Coordinates of C-alpha atoms and ligand atoms in Angstrom, one line a residue:
M264 CA -0.9 10.1 108.6
N265 CA -2.6 11.2 105.5
L266 CA -5.6 13.0 107.0
Q267 CA -7.5 13.2 103.8
Q268 CA -7.1 9.5 103.2
Y269 CA -8.1 8.6 106.6
L270 CA -11.5 10.7 106.2
L271 CA -11.8 9.2 102.7
D272 CA -11.8 5.7 104.2
K273 CA -14.4 6.6 106.7
F274 CA -16.7 7.8 104.0
K275 CA -16.0 4.9 101.9
Q276 CA -17.5 2.7 104.6
A277 CA -20.5 4.9 105.2
V278 CA -21.3 5.2 101.6
A279 CA -21.2 1.4 101.2
A280 CA -23.4 1.1 104.3
I281 CA -26.1 3.2 102.7
G282 CA -26.0 0.8 99.6
A283 CA -24.1 3.0 97.1
P284 CA -22.6 1.1 94.4
A285 CA -18.8 0.1 94.8
D286 CA -17.4 2.6 92.3
T287 CA -19.1 5.6 93.7
P288 CA -16.7 8.5 93.5
L289 CA -15.7 10.1 96.7
P290 CA -15.0 13.8 96.2
L291 CA -13.5 14.8 99.5
S292 CA -11.3 17.9 99.4
R293 CA -9.9 20.7 101.8
S294 CA -12.5 23.3 102.5
T295 CA -11.8 26.7 100.7
R296 CA -13.3 29.0 103.5
P297 CA -13.2 28.5 107.3
E298 CA -17.0 28.5 107.6
F299 CA -17.2 25.3 105.5
G300 CA -15.2 23.2 108.0
H301 CA -11.7 21.8 107.5
Y302 CA -12.8 19.4 104.8
Q303 CA -15.8 18.9 102.6
F304 CA -17.5 16.0 101.1
N305 CA -19.4 16.7 97.9
G306 CA -20.5 13.2 96.9
A307 CA -24.1 13.2 98.1
M308 CA -25.6 15.0 95.1
A309 CA -24.4 12.4 92.4
L310 CA -25.3 9.7 94.8
A311 CA -28.9 11.1 95.1
K312 CA -29.5 10.1 91.6
A313 CA -28.3 6.6 91.9
L314 CA -30.2 5.9 95.2
K315 CA -33.3 7.9 93.9
L316 CA -33.4 10.2 97.2
P317 CA -33.3 13.9 97.8
P318 CA -29.3 14.8 98.1
R319 CA -29.9 16.3 101.6
D320 CA -31.4 13.0 102.8
V321 CA -28.6 11.1 101.3
A322 CA -26.0 13.4 103.1
Q323 CA -28.0 12.7 106.4
R324 CA -27.8 9.1 105.8
I325 CA -24.1 9.3 105.3
I326 CA -23.5 11.1 108.4
D327 CA -25.7 8.6 110.3
H328 CA -23.3 6.0 109.2
L329 CA -20.0 7.7 109.7
S330 CA -18.0 6.6 112.7
L331 CA -16.0 9.9 113.3
S332 CA -17.2 10.8 116.8
H333 CA -13.6 11.0 118.2
E334 CA -12.5 13.0 115.2
V335 CA -14.9 15.5 114.4
D336 CA -16.6 18.4 116.4
K337 CA -19.5 18.7 113.9
L338 CA -20.6 17.5 110.6
E339 CA -23.1 19.7 108.9
I340 CA -25.1 19.7 105.7
A341 CA -25.0 22.9 103.6
G342 CA -26.6 23.9 100.5
P343 CA -27.8 21.1 98.2
G344 CA -25.9 18.5 100.2
F345 CA -22.5 19.3 100.9
I346 CA -21.2 17.8 104.1
N347 CA -18.8 20.2 106.0
I348 CA -16.5 18.4 108.2
H349 CA -15.1 20.3 111.3
L350 CA -12.4 18.4 112.9
C351 CA -12.0 18.3 116.7
A352 CA -9.0 20.2 118.2
S353 CA -8.4 17.5 120.7
W354 CA -8.0 15.1 117.9
L355 CA -5.7 17.2 116.0
A356 CA -3.7 17.7 119.2
Q357 CA -3.3 13.8 119.5
L358 CA -2.1 13.4 116.1
L359 CA 0.2 16.2 116.2
G360 CA 1.6 14.7 119.4
D361 CA 2.2 11.4 117.7
A362 CA 3.8 12.9 114.7
A363 CA 6.1 15.0 116.9
A364 CA 7.3 11.7 118.5
D365 CA 7.9 10.2 115.1
A366 CA 11.2 10.7 113.2
R367 CA 9.2 10.7 110.0
L368 CA 6.8 13.5 111.3
G369 CA 3.9 10.9 111.0
I370 CA 4.4 10.7 107.3
E371 CA 3.5 7.3 105.9
Q372 CA 5.4 5.3 103.4
D373 CA 3.8 4.0 100.5
A374 CA 3.9 0.5 99.2
T375 CA 7.3 0.4 97.6
K376 CA 7.3 0.7 93.9
T377 CA 10.5 0.8 91.5
V378 CA 10.4 4.1 89.9
V379 CA 13.0 5.0 87.3
V380 CA 13.5 8.9 87.0
D381 CA 14.9 10.1 83.9
Y382 CA 16.1 13.7 84.5
S383 CA 18.7 16.4 83.7
S384 CA 19.8 14.1 80.6
P385 CA 21.8 17.1 78.9
N386 CA 23.6 16.6 75.5
L387 CA 27.3 16.4 76.2
A388 CA 28.2 18.0 73.0
K389 CA 27.5 21.4 74.4
E390 CA 27.6 23.0 77.8
M391 CA 24.5 22.9 80.2
H392 CA 22.4 25.7 79.5
V393 CA 19.1 27.1 81.2
G394 CA 17.0 24.7 79.3
H395 CA 18.5 21.8 81.4
L396 CA 17.8 23.6 84.7
R397 CA 14.2 22.8 84.8
S398 CA 14.7 18.9 84.0
T399 CA 17.4 18.7 86.6
I400 CA 15.8 20.4 89.6
I401 CA 12.2 19.2 89.0
G402 CA 13.3 15.8 88.5
D403 CA 15.5 15.8 91.5
A404 CA 12.7 17.0 93.8
V405 CA 10.4 14.4 92.6
A406 CA 13.2 11.6 93.0
K407 CA 13.7 12.7 96.5
T408 CA 10.0 12.8 97.5
L409 CA 9.5 9.4 95.9
E410 CA 12.3 8.1 98.1
F411 CA 11.1 9.7 101.3
K412 CA 7.6 8.3 100.5
G413 CA 9.3 4.9 100.4
H414 CA 9.8 4.1 96.9
K415 CA 12.7 2.5 95.4
V416 CA 14.1 5.3 93.1
I417 CA 16.5 4.5 90.3
R418 CA 17.9 7.7 88.8
Q419 CA 18.8 7.7 85.0
N420 CA 20.7 10.5 83.6
H421 CA 20.1 9.6 79.9
M422 CA 22.9 11.9 78.6
G423 CA 23.2 12.6 75.0
D424 CA 26.8 11.4 74.4
W425 CA 26.3 9.8 70.9
G426 CA 25.1 10.6 67.5
T427 CA 26.5 12.2 64.4
Q428 CA 27.3 15.4 65.9
F429 CA 30.2 13.7 67.8
G430 CA 31.9 13.2 64.2
M431 CA 32.9 16.9 63.9
L432 CA 33.6 17.3 67.6
L433 CA 36.0 14.5 67.6
A434 CA 37.7 15.5 64.2
H435 CA 38.3 19.0 65.8
L436 CA 39.4 17.6 69.1
N437 CA 41.9 15.2 67.2
D438 CA 43.4 18.3 65.6
K439 CA 43.6 20.1 68.8
L440 CA 45.4 17.3 70.4
A441 CA 47.7 17.0 67.7
A442 CA 48.6 20.5 68.0
Q443 CA 49.8 19.7 71.5
Q444 CA 46.8 20.9 73.5
V445 CA 45.5 19.3 76.4
A446 CA 41.8 18.1 76.2
E447 CA 40.8 19.9 79.4
T448 CA 42.1 23.1 78.1
A449 CA 40.7 22.6 74.4
L450 CA 37.2 21.9 76.1
S451 CA 37.3 24.3 78.8
D452 CA 34.4 26.3 76.8
L453 CA 32.3 23.6 75.2
E454 CA 30.2 26.4 73.7
D455 CA 33.2 27.7 71.8
F456 CA 34.5 24.4 71.0
Y457 CA 31.1 23.5 69.5
R458 CA 31.0 26.6 67.6
E459 CA 34.5 26.3 66.1
A460 CA 33.9 22.8 65.0
K461 CA 30.7 23.8 63.3
V462 CA 32.4 26.6 61.4
R463 CA 35.0 24.3 60.1
F464 CA 32.4 21.6 59.2
D465 CA 30.4 24.1 57.3
N466 CA 33.4 25.9 55.5
E467 CA 36.5 24.0 55.6
E468 CA 37.2 21.8 52.6
G469 CA 37.5 18.1 53.5
F470 CA 36.4 18.6 57.2
A471 CA 33.0 17.4 56.9
D472 CA 34.1 14.1 55.2
R473 CA 36.5 13.7 58.0
A474 CA 33.7 14.2 60.4
R475 CA 31.4 11.6 58.7
D476 CA 34.4 9.3 58.9
Y477 CA 34.6 9.6 62.5
V478 CA 31.1 8.8 62.9
V479 CA 31.5 5.6 61.0
K480 CA 34.6 4.8 63.1
L481 CA 33.0 5.5 66.4
Q482 CA 30.0 3.4 65.7
S483 CA 32.2 0.4 64.5
G484 CA 34.2 0.9 67.7
D485 CA 37.6 1.8 66.5
P486 CA 39.9 2.0 69.5
Q487 CA 41.6 5.3 68.8
C488 CA 38.4 7.0 68.0
L489 CA 36.7 5.7 71.1
Q490 CA 39.6 6.8 73.2
L491 CA 39.2 10.4 71.7
W492 CA 35.5 10.3 72.4
Q493 CA 36.0 9.1 75.9
N494 CA 38.2 12.0 76.4
F495 CA 35.6 14.4 75.3
I496 CA 32.8 12.6 77.2
S497 CA 34.9 12.8 80.3
V498 CA 35.7 16.5 80.4
S499 CA 31.8 17.2 79.4
V500 CA 30.6 15.0 82.3
T501 CA 33.0 17.0 84.7
H502 CA 31.4 20.3 83.5
S503 CA 28.0 18.9 84.3
E504 CA 29.1 17.6 87.7
E505 CA 30.1 21.1 88.7
V506 CA 26.7 22.4 88.0
Y507 CA 25.1 19.6 89.9
Q508 CA 27.3 20.3 92.8
K509 CA 26.4 24.1 92.8
L510 CA 22.7 23.2 92.4
N511 CA 22.8 20.6 95.2
V512 CA 21.2 18.0 93.3
S513 CA 21.7 14.3 94.1
L514 CA 22.9 13.1 90.6
G515 CA 26.2 11.3 90.6
R516 CA 28.3 9.2 88.0
Q517 CA 26.6 6.1 89.1
D518 CA 23.4 7.5 87.7
I519 CA 24.7 8.2 84.2
M520 CA 23.3 5.8 81.5
G521 CA 23.9 7.7 78.4
E522 CA 22.7 7.1 74.9
S523 CA 25.9 5.3 74.1
A524 CA 25.2 2.6 76.5
Y525 CA 22.4 1.6 74.4
N526 CA 24.4 1.2 71.3
P527 CA 24.8 -2.5 71.4
D528 CA 21.1 -3.2 71.7
L529 CA 19.7 -1.0 69.0
A530 CA 20.0 -3.7 66.2
T531 CA 18.3 -6.1 68.3
V532 CA 15.4 -3.5 68.9
V533 CA 15.0 -3.2 65.3
E534 CA 15.2 -6.9 64.5
Q535 CA 12.4 -7.6 67.1
L536 CA 10.2 -4.9 65.8
K537 CA 10.7 -6.2 62.2
A538 CA 10.2 -9.9 63.3
T539 CA 6.9 -9.3 64.9
G540 CA 5.8 -7.1 61.9
I541 CA 5.4 -4.0 63.9
A542 CA 8.1 -2.2 61.7
Q543 CA 8.3 -2.5 58.1
E544 CA 10.5 -1.0 55.4
D545 CA 9.4 2.3 53.8
Q546 CA 11.9 4.2 51.3
G547 CA 14.7 2.1 52.7
A548 CA 14.0 3.0 56.3
Q549 CA 12.6 0.9 59.0
V550 CA 9.4 2.6 60.3
V551 CA 6.4 1.9 62.5
F552 CA 3.1 3.3 61.2
L553 CA 0.8 4.5 64.0
P554 CA -2.8 4.7 62.8
E555 CA -3.7 5.7 66.2
L556 CA -1.9 9.2 65.8
A557 CA -3.3 9.7 62.3
D558 CA -3.3 13.2 61.0
K559 CA -6.7 14.7 59.8
D560 CA -6.6 13.2 56.5
G561 CA -6.2 9.7 58.2
N562 CA -2.5 9.3 57.3
P563 CA -0.9 7.4 60.1
A564 CA 2.1 8.9 62.0
V565 CA 5.4 7.5 61.0
Y566 CA 7.8 6.6 63.6
I567 CA 11.4 6.0 62.3
I568 CA 13.6 3.5 64.1
Q569 CA 16.3 3.2 61.4
K570 CA 17.3 5.6 58.8
S571 CA 17.9 4.4 55.1
G572 CA 21.6 4.6 55.6
G573 CA 21.3 2.2 58.5
G574 CA 21.9 4.8 61.3
Y575 CA 19.7 4.7 64.4
L576 CA 17.7 7.6 66.0
Y577 CA 16.9 9.2 69.3
A578 CA 13.6 7.2 69.1
T579 CA 15.5 3.8 68.7
T580 CA 17.5 4.6 71.9
D581 CA 14.4 5.3 73.8
L582 CA 13.0 2.0 72.9
A583 CA 16.1 0.2 74.0
A584 CA 15.9 2.2 77.3
I585 CA 12.5 1.1 78.0
R586 CA 13.6 -2.6 77.4
Y587 CA 16.5 -2.1 79.8
R588 CA 14.4 -0.4 82.5
N589 CA 11.8 -3.2 82.2
H590 CA 14.1 -6.3 82.1
V591 CA 17.1 -5.2 84.2
L592 CA 15.8 -2.5 86.5
G593 CA 12.4 -3.9 86.9
A594 CA 10.7 -0.5 86.8
D595 CA 6.9 -0.2 87.7
R596 CA 7.0 3.4 86.8
T597 CA 9.1 5.5 84.4
L598 CA 9.1 9.3 84.7
I599 CA 10.8 11.4 82.1
F600 CA 11.6 15.0 82.6
T601 CA 11.9 17.0 79.4
D602 CA 10.4 20.1 77.9
A603 CA 6.9 19.8 76.2
R604 CA 8.2 19.9 72.7
Q605 CA 9.0 16.2 73.2
A606 CA 5.7 15.2 74.3
L607 CA 4.6 13.7 70.7
H608 CA 7.9 11.8 70.7
F609 CA 7.2 10.1 74.1
K610 CA 3.5 9.3 73.3
Q611 CA 4.7 7.6 69.9
T612 CA 7.5 5.6 71.9
E613 CA 5.1 4.4 74.4
L614 CA 2.7 3.3 71.7
V615 CA 5.4 1.4 69.8
A616 CA 6.7 -0.1 73.1
R617 CA 3.3 -1.3 74.2
K618 CA 2.7 -2.9 70.8
A619 CA 6.1 -4.6 71.0
G620 CA 5.4 -5.8 74.8
F621 CA 8.6 -3.8 75.8
L622 CA 6.3 -2.4 78.5
K623 CA 3.9 -4.6 80.3
P624 CA 0.3 -3.4 80.8
E625 CA 0.9 -2.6 84.5
Q626 CA 4.0 -0.6 83.9
S627 CA 3.4 3.1 83.5
Y628 CA 5.6 5.4 81.1
E629 CA 4.9 8.9 82.2
H630 CA 6.4 11.8 80.2
C631 CA 6.5 14.8 82.7
P632 CA 6.7 17.8 80.4
F633 CA 7.6 21.4 81.3
G634 CA 7.1 24.8 79.8
M635 CA 10.1 27.3 78.7
M636 CA 11.8 29.6 81.0
L637 CA 11.1 33.2 79.5
G638 CA 12.8 36.4 79.9
K639 CA 11.1 39.7 80.9
D640 CA 10.1 40.4 77.4
G641 CA 8.2 37.2 77.2
R642 CA 10.6 35.5 74.8
P643 CA 12.9 32.4 75.6
F644 CA 15.3 33.3 78.1
K645 CA 18.6 34.5 76.5
T646 CA 21.7 36.8 77.3
R647 CA 21.7 40.4 76.2
S648 CA 23.6 39.6 73.0
G649 CA 20.9 36.8 72.3
T650 CA 23.0 33.7 73.0
T651 CA 22.0 31.1 75.2
V652 CA 22.6 31.4 79.0
K653 CA 25.1 29.0 80.5
L654 CA 23.7 27.3 83.5
A655 CA 27.1 27.8 85.4
D656 CA 26.9 31.6 84.6
L657 CA 23.4 32.0 85.9
L658 CA 24.1 30.2 89.1
D659 CA 27.2 32.5 89.7
E660 CA 25.1 35.5 89.1
A661 CA 22.5 34.1 91.6
I662 CA 25.0 33.9 94.3
E663 CA 26.4 37.4 93.4
R664 CA 22.9 39.1 93.6
A665 CA 22.2 37.2 96.9
T666 CA 25.6 38.4 98.4
Q667 CA 24.6 42.1 97.6
L668 CA 21.2 41.4 99.2
I669 CA 22.6 40.0 102.3
N670 CA 25.2 42.6 102.7
Q671 CA 22.4 45.2 102.7
R672 CA 20.9 43.8 105.8
D673 CA 22.4 44.8 108.9
S674 CA 23.4 42.0 111.2
E675 CA 26.3 40.9 113.1
L676 CA 27.1 38.0 110.6
S677 CA 31.0 37.5 109.8
Q678 CA 32.1 37.7 106.1
D679 CA 32.4 34.0 105.8
E680 CA 29.0 33.5 107.3
R681 CA 27.4 35.9 104.7
L682 CA 29.1 34.0 101.8
S683 CA 27.8 30.9 102.9
I684 CA 24.3 32.2 103.4
A685 CA 24.3 34.1 100.0
A686 CA 25.2 30.8 98.2
K687 CA 22.3 28.9 99.9
V688 CA 19.8 32.0 99.4
G689 CA 20.8 32.6 95.8
I690 CA 20.8 28.9 94.6
G691 CA 17.6 28.4 96.6
A692 CA 15.8 31.4 95.1
V693 CA 16.6 30.1 91.6
K694 CA 15.4 26.8 92.2
Y695 CA 12.3 27.6 94.1
A696 CA 11.3 30.1 91.6
D697 CA 11.2 27.3 89.0
L698 CA 9.8 24.6 91.4
S699 CA 7.0 26.7 92.6
K700 CA 5.4 27.1 89.4
N701 CA 3.0 24.7 87.8
R702 CA 5.7 22.9 85.6
T703 CA 3.5 22.4 82.5
T704 CA 3.3 26.3 81.9
D705 CA 6.1 28.8 80.8
Y706 CA 7.4 31.2 83.5
V707 CA 9.0 34.4 83.4
F708 CA 12.5 34.4 85.1
N709 CA 12.8 37.5 87.2
W710 CA 15.5 38.1 89.7
D711 CA 13.9 40.6 91.8
S712 CA 10.8 38.6 92.8
M713 CA 12.6 35.3 93.2
L714 CA 15.0 37.1 95.6
S715 CA 12.4 38.9 97.6
F716 CA 11.8 38.1 101.4
E717 CA 8.0 38.4 100.8
G718 CA 5.8 36.1 98.8
N719 CA 6.1 32.5 97.7
T720 CA 9.9 32.6 97.5
A721 CA 12.8 30.4 98.9
P722 CA 14.1 33.5 101.0
Y723 CA 10.8 33.9 102.7
L724 CA 10.6 30.1 103.6
Q725 CA 14.4 30.1 104.7
Y726 CA 13.7 33.3 106.8
A727 CA 10.7 31.7 108.5
Y728 CA 12.8 28.8 109.2
T729 CA 15.6 31.0 110.9
R730 CA 12.9 32.9 112.7
I731 CA 11.8 29.8 114.5
Q732 CA 15.6 28.8 115.2
S733 CA 15.9 32.0 116.9
I734 CA 13.0 31.4 119.2
F735 CA 14.9 28.2 120.4
R736 CA 18.1 30.1 120.8
K737 CA 16.2 32.4 123.3
T738 CA 14.7 29.5 125.4
A739 CA 15.7 26.4 127.4
A740 CA 15.3 23.0 125.8
L741 CA 11.9 22.0 124.4
D742 CA 9.8 19.8 126.5
N743 CA 8.8 17.1 123.8
T744 CA 6.4 15.3 126.0
A745 CA 4.3 18.4 126.7
G746 CA 0.7 18.3 125.8
L747 CA -0.5 20.1 122.9
L748 CA -3.3 22.7 123.6
L749 CA -5.0 24.0 120.5
N750 CA -7.3 26.6 122.0
E751 CA -6.8 29.6 119.5
P752 CA -8.0 29.4 116.0
Q753 CA -4.5 30.3 114.8
E754 CA -3.0 27.2 116.8
Q755 CA -5.6 24.9 115.2
L756 CA -5.1 26.1 111.7
L757 CA -1.4 25.6 112.2
A758 CA -1.6 22.3 113.5
L759 CA -4.0 21.1 110.8
K760 CA -1.5 22.5 108.2
I761 CA 1.4 20.7 109.7
L762 CA -0.6 17.5 109.6
Q763 CA -1.5 18.0 105.9
C764 CA 2.1 17.6 104.8
D765 CA 1.5 13.9 103.7
E766 CA -1.3 15.1 101.4
A767 CA 1.0 17.4 99.7
L768 CA 3.8 14.7 99.2
Q769 CA 1.3 12.4 98.1
L770 CA 0.3 14.6 95.2
V771 CA 4.0 15.3 94.4
V772 CA 4.5 11.6 94.2
Q773 CA 1.4 10.8 92.0
E774 CA 1.6 13.8 89.6
A775 CA 5.2 14.7 89.7
T776 CA 4.5 18.2 90.5
P777 CA 6.9 19.8 93.1
H778 CA 4.8 23.2 93.1
V779 CA 2.2 21.4 95.3
L780 CA 4.9 21.0 97.8
C781 CA 6.0 24.7 97.5
A782 CA 2.4 26.0 97.8
Y783 CA 2.1 23.8 101.0
L784 CA 5.4 25.2 102.4
Y785 CA 4.2 28.8 101.7
D786 CA 0.8 28.2 103.4
L787 CA 2.6 26.7 106.4
A788 CA 5.0 29.5 106.8
S789 CA 2.3 32.0 106.3
L790 CA 0.3 30.4 108.9
F791 CA 3.1 30.3 111.4
M792 CA 3.5 34.0 110.8
S793 CA 0.0 34.6 111.9
F794 CA 0.1 32.2 114.7
Y795 CA 3.3 33.8 116.1
E796 CA 1.7 37.3 116.0
A797 CA -1.5 36.2 117.6
C798 CA 0.0 33.7 120.2
P799 CA 3.0 34.7 122.0
I800 CA 5.4 32.3 123.1
L801 CA 8.1 33.9 125.2
K802 CA 6.3 36.7 126.5
E803 CA 6.2 37.3 130.3
G804 CA 3.0 35.9 131.9
I805 CA 2.4 33.1 129.4
A806 CA 1.3 29.9 131.2
T807 CA 4.0 27.1 131.2
D808 CA 1.7 24.6 129.6
I809 CA 0.7 27.0 127.0
K810 CA 4.3 28.2 126.3
N811 CA 5.3 24.5 126.0
S812 CA 2.6 23.7 123.7
R813 CA 3.4 26.5 121.4
L814 CA 6.9 25.7 121.5
Q815 CA 5.9 22.4 120.2
L816 CA 3.9 23.8 117.3
A817 CA 6.9 26.0 116.4
N818 CA 9.2 23.0 116.5
M819 CA 6.8 20.9 114.3
T820 CA 6.6 23.8 111.8
A821 CA 10.4 24.1 111.7
K822 CA 11.0 20.4 111.1
T823 CA 8.2 20.2 108.3
L824 CA 9.7 23.3 106.7
S825 CA 13.2 21.7 106.8
L826 CA 11.9 18.4 105.5
G827 CA 10.0 20.2 102.8
L828 CA 12.9 22.2 101.7
E829 CA 15.2 19.3 101.8
L830 CA 13.1 17.4 99.4
L831 CA 13.1 20.3 97.1
G832 CA 16.8 20.4 97.4
I833 CA 17.0 23.8 99.0
A834 CA 19.1 24.4 102.1
T835 CA 17.9 25.7 105.4
L836 CA 19.9 28.2 107.5
E837 CA 20.2 28.7 111.3
K838 CA 20.6 32.4 110.8
M839 CA 20.4 34.9 107.9
Ligands
LIG1175 N1 19.0 14.6 75.8 C1 17.7 15.1 75.9 C2 17.7 16.5 75.5 O1 18.5 17.2 75.9 C3 16.8 14.6 76.8 C4 16.7 13.2 77.2 C5 15.5 12.8 77.9 N2 15.4 11.4 78.2 C6 15.1 10.3 77.2 N3 15.0 9.2 77.6 N4 14.7 10.8 76.1 O2 16.6 17.0 75.0

């Protein structure tokens, strides 16, 4: 159950009963300090104006009309008219008992929507680099959370597998194959391959012309050229799949819907926009003028959909993708994860698509931007020599560093166990460090802080989980039917936190912000640690009913941690 939503519904009824207008805002939030109760309603002050009554009187009237006798201990009016809500421990115990008996931990499913999630989407001409890390893991966490909340998620890996840069790559590949090389070997390092092709393109007599020739041939569907292209794409896709596997993300071949897939639709898109008068010719190109996004002198933004030579653009493909996602996939929502520099492109694309009716009014188109990953110097993250960091190398380094860390800790783990733990801790650390930051801001990539066992990190959460598992290794089976006794404040706070998981997931689903889930899990683990310190479980002399209740709390904490980490794509461990 979503606690906040439950209370909100009650306040809605009460506020209606005292004659408030139907659109009255209902600001109800978690309290920031224990003395303000568990939740706080701050709507009485605004209502006072509408009802022409003193705010504290309004608050009192709301309280008089609230049917929460079973749920709350106390409702008190504070300051100018805040209503502090103190929930009742027995109600929390009852809710937690219900949640414990439920395979979904009491977390509700939303009314199903079809949600297209466009993420990762690397350009296949090059190797995946750190810039693709953010899109891949943030998109994946949001996709998994949406699914868990009951939505139909359609993953779309909008890979950049088309366009003029393929001309030079194919010309170069052709020569390598002619020289008896195998495609896999020639393309084993895409970065090098790209660089070589570029050097030839810039310097070698006649090569640029051949490259352009290849572009024309590719676009007209020349079979030999398509074969070459297919060869290139397949090697490059295999490279990205290796990264996906290491990263433990849920993208597969079936999710690939690259730019090339829209090639046959591009002419239709342009035709339609021309026929409806939305696009017009300008200096030989087909463009849409957007007065809505005019510059400060009043000149409309120019959105090009076809170049003067007839070539199509990234934008044209995105319009075709919108049509496909609307007509064929039936998307209610589309979420696209790219870095913030593409914000204007998506704003313009949405505007054009809405004018053209490619998007219905009730369909949303949500660009979910993210900031940059920075080095310690505050500049974009690069290798020592200043080149882009390959994602595969970064992940190998993470595992290596985690191995050293695990080896420093003394424990009876075997070598194999250590290796498997190191992989989970290393990859988990990299992913969590990214996911736990508000995605819209830049962040500094720092090995030491992400691999620390203290603070809001993956190792801290993974460790908290193993700590609970070790309790269960020391005791007999858990009594699932045992009643919950929430006498100590730490027990109450922990129970409440467990019950707030749904609220966190709801926000992740609405705002596409996994950091909310991370913050929640960190709070949960921290509350567990304080509970565990204050409320011994296996100590001699603890009454059986209390012990069982505490074991239930520990068990629900572990289950919630494991669910949350799973939705973030981070592995849990039994020991570490
Ligand atoms: N391939 C693009 C890039 O690497 C991202 C594509 C995002 N999706 C889209 N529908 N445009 O920047």
